[in-house]
Structure formats: structure tokens, C-alpha cells
Coordinates of N, CA and C in Angstrom, one line a residue:
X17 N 0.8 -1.2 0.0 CA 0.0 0.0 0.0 C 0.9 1.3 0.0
X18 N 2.0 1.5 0.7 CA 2.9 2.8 1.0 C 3.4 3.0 -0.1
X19 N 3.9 1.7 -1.3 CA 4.7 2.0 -2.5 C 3.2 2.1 -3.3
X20 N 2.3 2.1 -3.5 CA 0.8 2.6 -3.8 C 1.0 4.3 -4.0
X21 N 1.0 4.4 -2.7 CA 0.4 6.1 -2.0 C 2.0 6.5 -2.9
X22 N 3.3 6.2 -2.6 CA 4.2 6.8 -3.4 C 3.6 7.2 -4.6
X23 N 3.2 6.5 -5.7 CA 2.7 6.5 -6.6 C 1.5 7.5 -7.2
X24 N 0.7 7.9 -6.0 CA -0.2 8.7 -6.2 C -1.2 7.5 -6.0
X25 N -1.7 6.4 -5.8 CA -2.9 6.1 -6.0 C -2.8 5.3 -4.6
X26 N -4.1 5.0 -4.5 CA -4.7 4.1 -3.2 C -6.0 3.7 -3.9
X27 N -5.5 2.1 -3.5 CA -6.4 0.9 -3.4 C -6.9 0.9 -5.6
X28 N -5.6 1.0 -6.4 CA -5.3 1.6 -7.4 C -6.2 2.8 -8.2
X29 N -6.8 4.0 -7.0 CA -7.4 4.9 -7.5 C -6.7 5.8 -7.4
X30 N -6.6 7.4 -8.0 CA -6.0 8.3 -7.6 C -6.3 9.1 -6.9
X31 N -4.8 9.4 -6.0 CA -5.2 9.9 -4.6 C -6.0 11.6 -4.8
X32 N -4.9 12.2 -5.6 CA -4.9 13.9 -5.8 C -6.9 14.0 -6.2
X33 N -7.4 13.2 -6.7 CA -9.0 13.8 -7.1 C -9.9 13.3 -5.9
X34 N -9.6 12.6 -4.9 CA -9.9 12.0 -4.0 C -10.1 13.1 -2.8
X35 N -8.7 13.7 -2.7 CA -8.6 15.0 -1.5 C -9.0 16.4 -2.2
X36 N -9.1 16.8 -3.3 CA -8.7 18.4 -3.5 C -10.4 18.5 -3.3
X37 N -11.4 17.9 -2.8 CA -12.9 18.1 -2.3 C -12.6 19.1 -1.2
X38 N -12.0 18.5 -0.6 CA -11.4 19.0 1.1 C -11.3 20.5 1.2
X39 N -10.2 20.7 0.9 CA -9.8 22.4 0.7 C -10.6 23.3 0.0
X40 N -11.7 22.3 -1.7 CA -12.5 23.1 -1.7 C -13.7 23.8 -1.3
X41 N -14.1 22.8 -0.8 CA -15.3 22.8 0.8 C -14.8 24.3 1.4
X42 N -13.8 23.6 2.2 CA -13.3 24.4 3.8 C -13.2 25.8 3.1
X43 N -12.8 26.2 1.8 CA -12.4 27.8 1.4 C -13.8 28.3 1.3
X44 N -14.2 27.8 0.9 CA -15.7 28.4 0.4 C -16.6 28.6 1.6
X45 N -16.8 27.4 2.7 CA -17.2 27.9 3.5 C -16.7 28.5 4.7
X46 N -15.1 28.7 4.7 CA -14.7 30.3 5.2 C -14.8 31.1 4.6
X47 N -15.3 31.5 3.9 CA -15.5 32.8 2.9 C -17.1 32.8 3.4
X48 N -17.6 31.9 2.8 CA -19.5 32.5 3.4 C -19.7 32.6 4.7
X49 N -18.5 32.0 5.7 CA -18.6 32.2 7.0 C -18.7 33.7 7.4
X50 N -17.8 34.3 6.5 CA -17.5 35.4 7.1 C -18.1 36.7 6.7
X51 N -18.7 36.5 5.5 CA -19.9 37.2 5.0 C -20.9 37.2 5.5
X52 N -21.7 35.3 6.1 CA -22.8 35.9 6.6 C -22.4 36.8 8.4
X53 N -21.5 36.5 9.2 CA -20.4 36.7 10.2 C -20.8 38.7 9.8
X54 N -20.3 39.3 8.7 CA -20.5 40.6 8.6 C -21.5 40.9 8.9
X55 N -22.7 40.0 8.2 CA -23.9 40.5 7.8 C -24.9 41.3 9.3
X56 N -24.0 40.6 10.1 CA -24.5 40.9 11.9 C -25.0 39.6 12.4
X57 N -24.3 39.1 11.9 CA -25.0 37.5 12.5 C -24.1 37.1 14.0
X58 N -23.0 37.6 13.7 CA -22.3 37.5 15.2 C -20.8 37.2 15.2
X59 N -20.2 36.7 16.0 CA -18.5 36.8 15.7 C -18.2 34.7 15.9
X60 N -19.2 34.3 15.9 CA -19.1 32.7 15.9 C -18.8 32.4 14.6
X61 N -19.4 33.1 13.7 CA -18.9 33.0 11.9 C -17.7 33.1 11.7
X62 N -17.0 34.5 12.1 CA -15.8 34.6 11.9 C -14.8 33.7 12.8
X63 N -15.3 32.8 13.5 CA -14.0 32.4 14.7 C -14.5 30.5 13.3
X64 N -15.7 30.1 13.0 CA -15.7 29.2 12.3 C -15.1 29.3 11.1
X65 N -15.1 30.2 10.1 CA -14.4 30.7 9.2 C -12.8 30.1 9.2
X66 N -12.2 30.7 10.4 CA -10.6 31.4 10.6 C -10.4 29.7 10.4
X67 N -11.1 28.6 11.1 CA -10.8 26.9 11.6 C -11.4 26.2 10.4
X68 N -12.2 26.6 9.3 CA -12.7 25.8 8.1 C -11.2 26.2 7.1
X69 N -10.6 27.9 7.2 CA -9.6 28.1 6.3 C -8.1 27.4 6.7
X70 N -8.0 27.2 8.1 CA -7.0 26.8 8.8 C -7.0 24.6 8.1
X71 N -7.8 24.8 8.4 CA -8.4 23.3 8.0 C -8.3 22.8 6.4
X72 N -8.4 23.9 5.7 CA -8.5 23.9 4.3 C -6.9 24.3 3.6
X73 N -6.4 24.6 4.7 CA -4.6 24.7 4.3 C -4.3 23.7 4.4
X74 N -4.4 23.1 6.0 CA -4.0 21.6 5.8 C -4.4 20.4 5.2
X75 N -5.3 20.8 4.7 CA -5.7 19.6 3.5 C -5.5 19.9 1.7
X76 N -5.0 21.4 2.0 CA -4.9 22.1 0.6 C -3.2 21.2 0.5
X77 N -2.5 21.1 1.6 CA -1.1 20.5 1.4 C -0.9 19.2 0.8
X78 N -1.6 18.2 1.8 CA -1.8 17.0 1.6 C -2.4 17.0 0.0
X79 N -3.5 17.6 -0.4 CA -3.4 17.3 -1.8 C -2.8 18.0 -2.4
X80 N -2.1 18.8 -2.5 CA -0.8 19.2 -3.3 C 0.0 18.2 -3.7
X81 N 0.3 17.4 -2.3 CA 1.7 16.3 -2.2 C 1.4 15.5 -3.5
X82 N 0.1 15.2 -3.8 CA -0.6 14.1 -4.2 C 0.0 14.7 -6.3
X83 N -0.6 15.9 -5.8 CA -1.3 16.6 -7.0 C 0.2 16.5 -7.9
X84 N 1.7 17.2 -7.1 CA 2.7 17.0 -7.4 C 3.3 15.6 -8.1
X85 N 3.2 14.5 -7.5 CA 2.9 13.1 -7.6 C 2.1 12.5 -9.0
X86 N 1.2 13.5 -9.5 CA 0.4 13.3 -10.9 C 1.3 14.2 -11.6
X87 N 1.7 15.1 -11.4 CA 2.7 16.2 -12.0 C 3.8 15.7 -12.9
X88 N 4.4 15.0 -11.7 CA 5.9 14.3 -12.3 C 5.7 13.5 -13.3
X89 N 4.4 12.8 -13.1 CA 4.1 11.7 -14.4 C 3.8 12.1 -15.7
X90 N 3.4 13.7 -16.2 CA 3.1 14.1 -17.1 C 4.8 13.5 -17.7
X91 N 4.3 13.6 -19.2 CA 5.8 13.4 -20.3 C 5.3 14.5 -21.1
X92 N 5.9 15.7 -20.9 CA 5.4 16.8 -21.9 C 5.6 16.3 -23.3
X93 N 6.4 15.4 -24.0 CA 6.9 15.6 -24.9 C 5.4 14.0 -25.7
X94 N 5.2 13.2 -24.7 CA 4.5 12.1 -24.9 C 3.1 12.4 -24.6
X95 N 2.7 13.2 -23.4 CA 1.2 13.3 -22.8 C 0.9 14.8 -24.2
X96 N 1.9 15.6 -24.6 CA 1.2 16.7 -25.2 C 1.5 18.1 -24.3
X97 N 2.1 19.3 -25.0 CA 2.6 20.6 -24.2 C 1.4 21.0 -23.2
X98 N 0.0 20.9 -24.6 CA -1.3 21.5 -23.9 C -1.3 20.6 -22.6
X99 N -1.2 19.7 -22.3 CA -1.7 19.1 -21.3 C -0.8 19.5 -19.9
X100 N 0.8 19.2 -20.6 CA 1.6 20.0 -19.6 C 1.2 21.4 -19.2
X101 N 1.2 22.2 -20.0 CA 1.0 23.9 -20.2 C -0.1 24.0 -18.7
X102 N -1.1 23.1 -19.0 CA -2.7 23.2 -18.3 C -2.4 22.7 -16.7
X103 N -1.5 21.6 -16.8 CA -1.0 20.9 -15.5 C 0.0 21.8 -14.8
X104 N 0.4 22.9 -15.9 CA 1.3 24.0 -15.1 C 0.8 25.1 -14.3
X105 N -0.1 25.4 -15.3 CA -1.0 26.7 -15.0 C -1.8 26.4 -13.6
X106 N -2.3 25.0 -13.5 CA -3.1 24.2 -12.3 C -2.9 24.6 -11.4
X107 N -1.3 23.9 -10.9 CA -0.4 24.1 -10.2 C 0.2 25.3 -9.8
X108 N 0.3 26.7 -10.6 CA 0.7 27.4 -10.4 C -0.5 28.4 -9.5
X109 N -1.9 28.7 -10.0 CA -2.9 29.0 -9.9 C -3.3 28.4 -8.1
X110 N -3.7 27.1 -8.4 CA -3.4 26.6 -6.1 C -2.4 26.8 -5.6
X111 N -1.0 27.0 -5.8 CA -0.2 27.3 -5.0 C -0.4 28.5 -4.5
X112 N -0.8 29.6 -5.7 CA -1.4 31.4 -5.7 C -2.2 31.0 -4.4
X113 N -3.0 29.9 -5.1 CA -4.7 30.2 -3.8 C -4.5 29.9 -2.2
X114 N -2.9 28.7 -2.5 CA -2.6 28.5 -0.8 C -2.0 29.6 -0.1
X115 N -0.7 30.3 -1.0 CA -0.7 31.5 -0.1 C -1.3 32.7 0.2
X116 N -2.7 32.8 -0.9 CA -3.1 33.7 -0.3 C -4.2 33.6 0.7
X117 N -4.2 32.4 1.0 CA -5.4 31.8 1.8 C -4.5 31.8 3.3
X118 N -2.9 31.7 2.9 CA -2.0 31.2 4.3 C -1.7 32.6 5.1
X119 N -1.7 33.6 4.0 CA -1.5 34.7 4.5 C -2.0 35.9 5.0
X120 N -3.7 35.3 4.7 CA -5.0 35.9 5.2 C -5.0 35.0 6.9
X121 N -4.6 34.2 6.7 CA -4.7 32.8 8.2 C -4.1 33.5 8.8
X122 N -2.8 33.8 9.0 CA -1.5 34.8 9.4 C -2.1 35.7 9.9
X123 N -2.6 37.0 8.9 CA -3.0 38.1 9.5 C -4.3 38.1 10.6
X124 N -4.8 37.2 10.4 CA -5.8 37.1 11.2 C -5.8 36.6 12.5
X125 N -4.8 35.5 12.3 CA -4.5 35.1 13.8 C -3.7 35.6 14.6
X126 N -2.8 36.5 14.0 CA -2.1 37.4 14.3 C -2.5 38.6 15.0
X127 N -3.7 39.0 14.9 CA -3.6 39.9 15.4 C -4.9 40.1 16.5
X128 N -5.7 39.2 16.4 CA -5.9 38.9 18.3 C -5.9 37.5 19.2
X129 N -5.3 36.5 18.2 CA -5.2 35.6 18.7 C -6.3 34.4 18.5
X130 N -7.5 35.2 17.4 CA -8.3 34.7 17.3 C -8.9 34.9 16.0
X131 N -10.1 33.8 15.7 CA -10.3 34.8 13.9 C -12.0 36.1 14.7
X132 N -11.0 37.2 14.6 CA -12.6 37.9 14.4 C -12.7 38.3 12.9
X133 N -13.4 39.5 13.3 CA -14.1 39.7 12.0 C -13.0 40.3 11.0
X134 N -12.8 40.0 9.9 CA -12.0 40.2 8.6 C -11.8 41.4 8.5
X135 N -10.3 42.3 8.0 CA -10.5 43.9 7.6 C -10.7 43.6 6.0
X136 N -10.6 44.8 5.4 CA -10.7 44.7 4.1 C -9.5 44.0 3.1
X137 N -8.4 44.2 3.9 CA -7.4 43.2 3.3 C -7.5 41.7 3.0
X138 N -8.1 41.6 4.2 CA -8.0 40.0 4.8 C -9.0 39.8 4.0
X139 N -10.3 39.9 3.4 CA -11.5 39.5 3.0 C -11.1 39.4 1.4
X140 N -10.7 40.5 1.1 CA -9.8 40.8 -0.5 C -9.0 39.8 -0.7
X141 N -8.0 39.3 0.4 CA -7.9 38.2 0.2 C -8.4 36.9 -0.2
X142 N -9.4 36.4 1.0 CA -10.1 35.3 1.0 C -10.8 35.4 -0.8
X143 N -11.2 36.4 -1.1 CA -12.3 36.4 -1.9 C -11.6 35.8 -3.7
X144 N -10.1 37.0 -3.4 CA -9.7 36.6 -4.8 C -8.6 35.4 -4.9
X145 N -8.5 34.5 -3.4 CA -7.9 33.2 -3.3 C -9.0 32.7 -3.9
X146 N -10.7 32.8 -3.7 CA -12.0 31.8 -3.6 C -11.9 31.8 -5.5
X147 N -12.1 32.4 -6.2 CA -11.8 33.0 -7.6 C -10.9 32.5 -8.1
X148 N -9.5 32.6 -7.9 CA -8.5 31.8 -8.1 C -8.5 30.0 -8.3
X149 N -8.9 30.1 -6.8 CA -9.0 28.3 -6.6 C -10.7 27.6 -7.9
X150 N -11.3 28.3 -7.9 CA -12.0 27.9 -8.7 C -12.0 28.1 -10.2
X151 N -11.1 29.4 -10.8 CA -10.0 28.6 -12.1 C -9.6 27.6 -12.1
X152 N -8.5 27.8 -10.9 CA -7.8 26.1 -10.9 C -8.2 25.2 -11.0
X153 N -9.4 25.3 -9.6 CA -10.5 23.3 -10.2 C -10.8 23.7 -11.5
X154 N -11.1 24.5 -12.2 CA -12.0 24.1 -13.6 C -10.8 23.3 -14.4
X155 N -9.1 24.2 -14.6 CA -8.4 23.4 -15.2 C -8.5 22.0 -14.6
X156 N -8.1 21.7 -13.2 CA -8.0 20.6 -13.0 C -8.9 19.5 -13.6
X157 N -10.4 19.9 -13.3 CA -11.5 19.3 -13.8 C -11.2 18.9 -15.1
X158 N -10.3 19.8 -16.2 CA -10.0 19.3 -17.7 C -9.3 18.6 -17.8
X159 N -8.1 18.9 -16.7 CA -6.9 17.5 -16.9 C -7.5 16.3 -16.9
X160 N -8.5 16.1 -15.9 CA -9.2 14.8 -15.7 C -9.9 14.5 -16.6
X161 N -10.8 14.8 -16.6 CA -12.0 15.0 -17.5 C -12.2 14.6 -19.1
X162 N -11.2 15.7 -19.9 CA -10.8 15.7 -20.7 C -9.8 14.9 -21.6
X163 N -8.6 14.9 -20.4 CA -7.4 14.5 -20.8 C -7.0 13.4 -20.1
X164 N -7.9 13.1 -19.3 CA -7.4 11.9 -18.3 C -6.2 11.8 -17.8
X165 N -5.5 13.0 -17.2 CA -4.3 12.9 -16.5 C -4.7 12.1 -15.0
X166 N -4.1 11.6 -14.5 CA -3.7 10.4 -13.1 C -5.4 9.7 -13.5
X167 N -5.8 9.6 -14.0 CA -6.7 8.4 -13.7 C -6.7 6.9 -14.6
X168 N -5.7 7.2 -16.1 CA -5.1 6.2 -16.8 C -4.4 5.0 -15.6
X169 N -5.1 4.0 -16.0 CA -4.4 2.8 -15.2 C -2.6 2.3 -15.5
X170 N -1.4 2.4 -14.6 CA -0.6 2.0 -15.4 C -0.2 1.1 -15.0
X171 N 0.5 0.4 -16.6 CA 0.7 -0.9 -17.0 C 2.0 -1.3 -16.3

């Protein structure tokens, strides 16, 4: 199973489309945490928020690991540039969305210890990480989809 998971797959499925649910969940619903949290609903939004985005880093990693793992298997020269090009842009695009998701986490916990309510920075953030990461899934969605990157069984 461990020389499996090296591989990227478990129980011979792929791991990377298995996790990237995770982080997209948790972003989105710290982002509407904290909008409806503005709306006057109370400061339990923004403290759920701060622990769904906190939550969605650490699972934004773990499928990274994975996602990297389908990465190396591309053969640009054999899979096709477009395919590489798209698996770049993917990649390049969630990494954008982790640090700016990591560095909204930062400011926020940083500075009372706790998640309250978002300044304009911090929200600017969240919003154009939420935007970002959902380019990304779309490419990703074509790698798969389309192009059947990591879900080809190998021989």
C-alpha cells in the first residue's frame, strides 16, 4: 500500500482527485462564514471561518503532495505541451490560492489571537484566493476530464 500512496494512488485509484474536495469545501465555506459573520449574525462565523480556512490549508497541502505526484508523471513531450501547459498553470494557480489563503490565516491570527471579523485586506484576500481556486478546479477538472491525467491505469 505505502509504494501505492508513493505512486499517487490508493487501493489503485487516484489519490490527488480524492482530496482536492477538502480544501474546496473548507475555502468556500470560510469565505461565506465570514460574510454571513459581517452580515450581523455574530462573531461565531468569523471564529468558524478562521478553523474551516485553517483546515483547508491543511488539506490544501496534503493534496498538493498528491497533485505534485500526478505532476511528475506528465511526459510533456509524450502526454502533449497543452496538457503539460494546463497541469502548469493548475499548479501554479493553487499554489497562488494557498498563499493567499495562508497569509490571510496569518493576518488574522495574528492579530488577536483569534479569527474575528475580517478587515478589508484580509476579506480581499479570502475572496480573490475563492476566484483563483475555482479557475484552478476548472483546469483541473479538464486535466481529468478531458485529458485523463492520473486516472489512466498504469501498465
Amino acid at each position: 500500500m505505502l509504494r501505492d500512496l508513493l505512486k499517487g494512488r490508493l487501493f489503485g485509484h487516484p489519490v490527488h482527485p480524492m482530496l482536492v474536495h477538502f480544501p474546496t469545501v473548507l475555502f468556500i465555506t470560510g469565505v461565506l462564514f465570514d460574510l454571513v459573520g459581517l452580515s450581523g449574525a455574530g462573531g461565531w462565523f468569523h471564529s468558524a471561518s478562521g478553523a474551516c480556512i485553517g483546515l483547508g490549508l491543511g488539506a490544501g497541502v496534503v493534496a498538493a503532495l498528491f497533485g505534485f505526484i500526478d505532476y511528475l508523471k506528465i511526459d510533456e513531450e509524450k502526454d502533449n505541451k497543452i496538457v503539460f501547459n494546463k497541469a502548469s498553470w493548475h499548479a501554479v494557480i493553487q499554489f497562488t490560492v494557498m498563499i493567499l489563503f495562508g497569509i490571510q490565516f496569518i493576518l488574522r491570527y495574528k492579530q488577536a489571537a483569534y479569527f474575528g471579523e475580517p478587515n478589508g485586506i484580509e476579506l480581499l484576500l479570502s475572496v480573490l484566493g475563492l476566484l483563483l481556486m475555482l479557475a484552478g478546479n476548472y483546469l483541473g477538472g479538464e486535466l481529468v476530464f478531458k485529458h485523463g491525467v492520473g486516472v489512466h491505469r498504469e501498465k
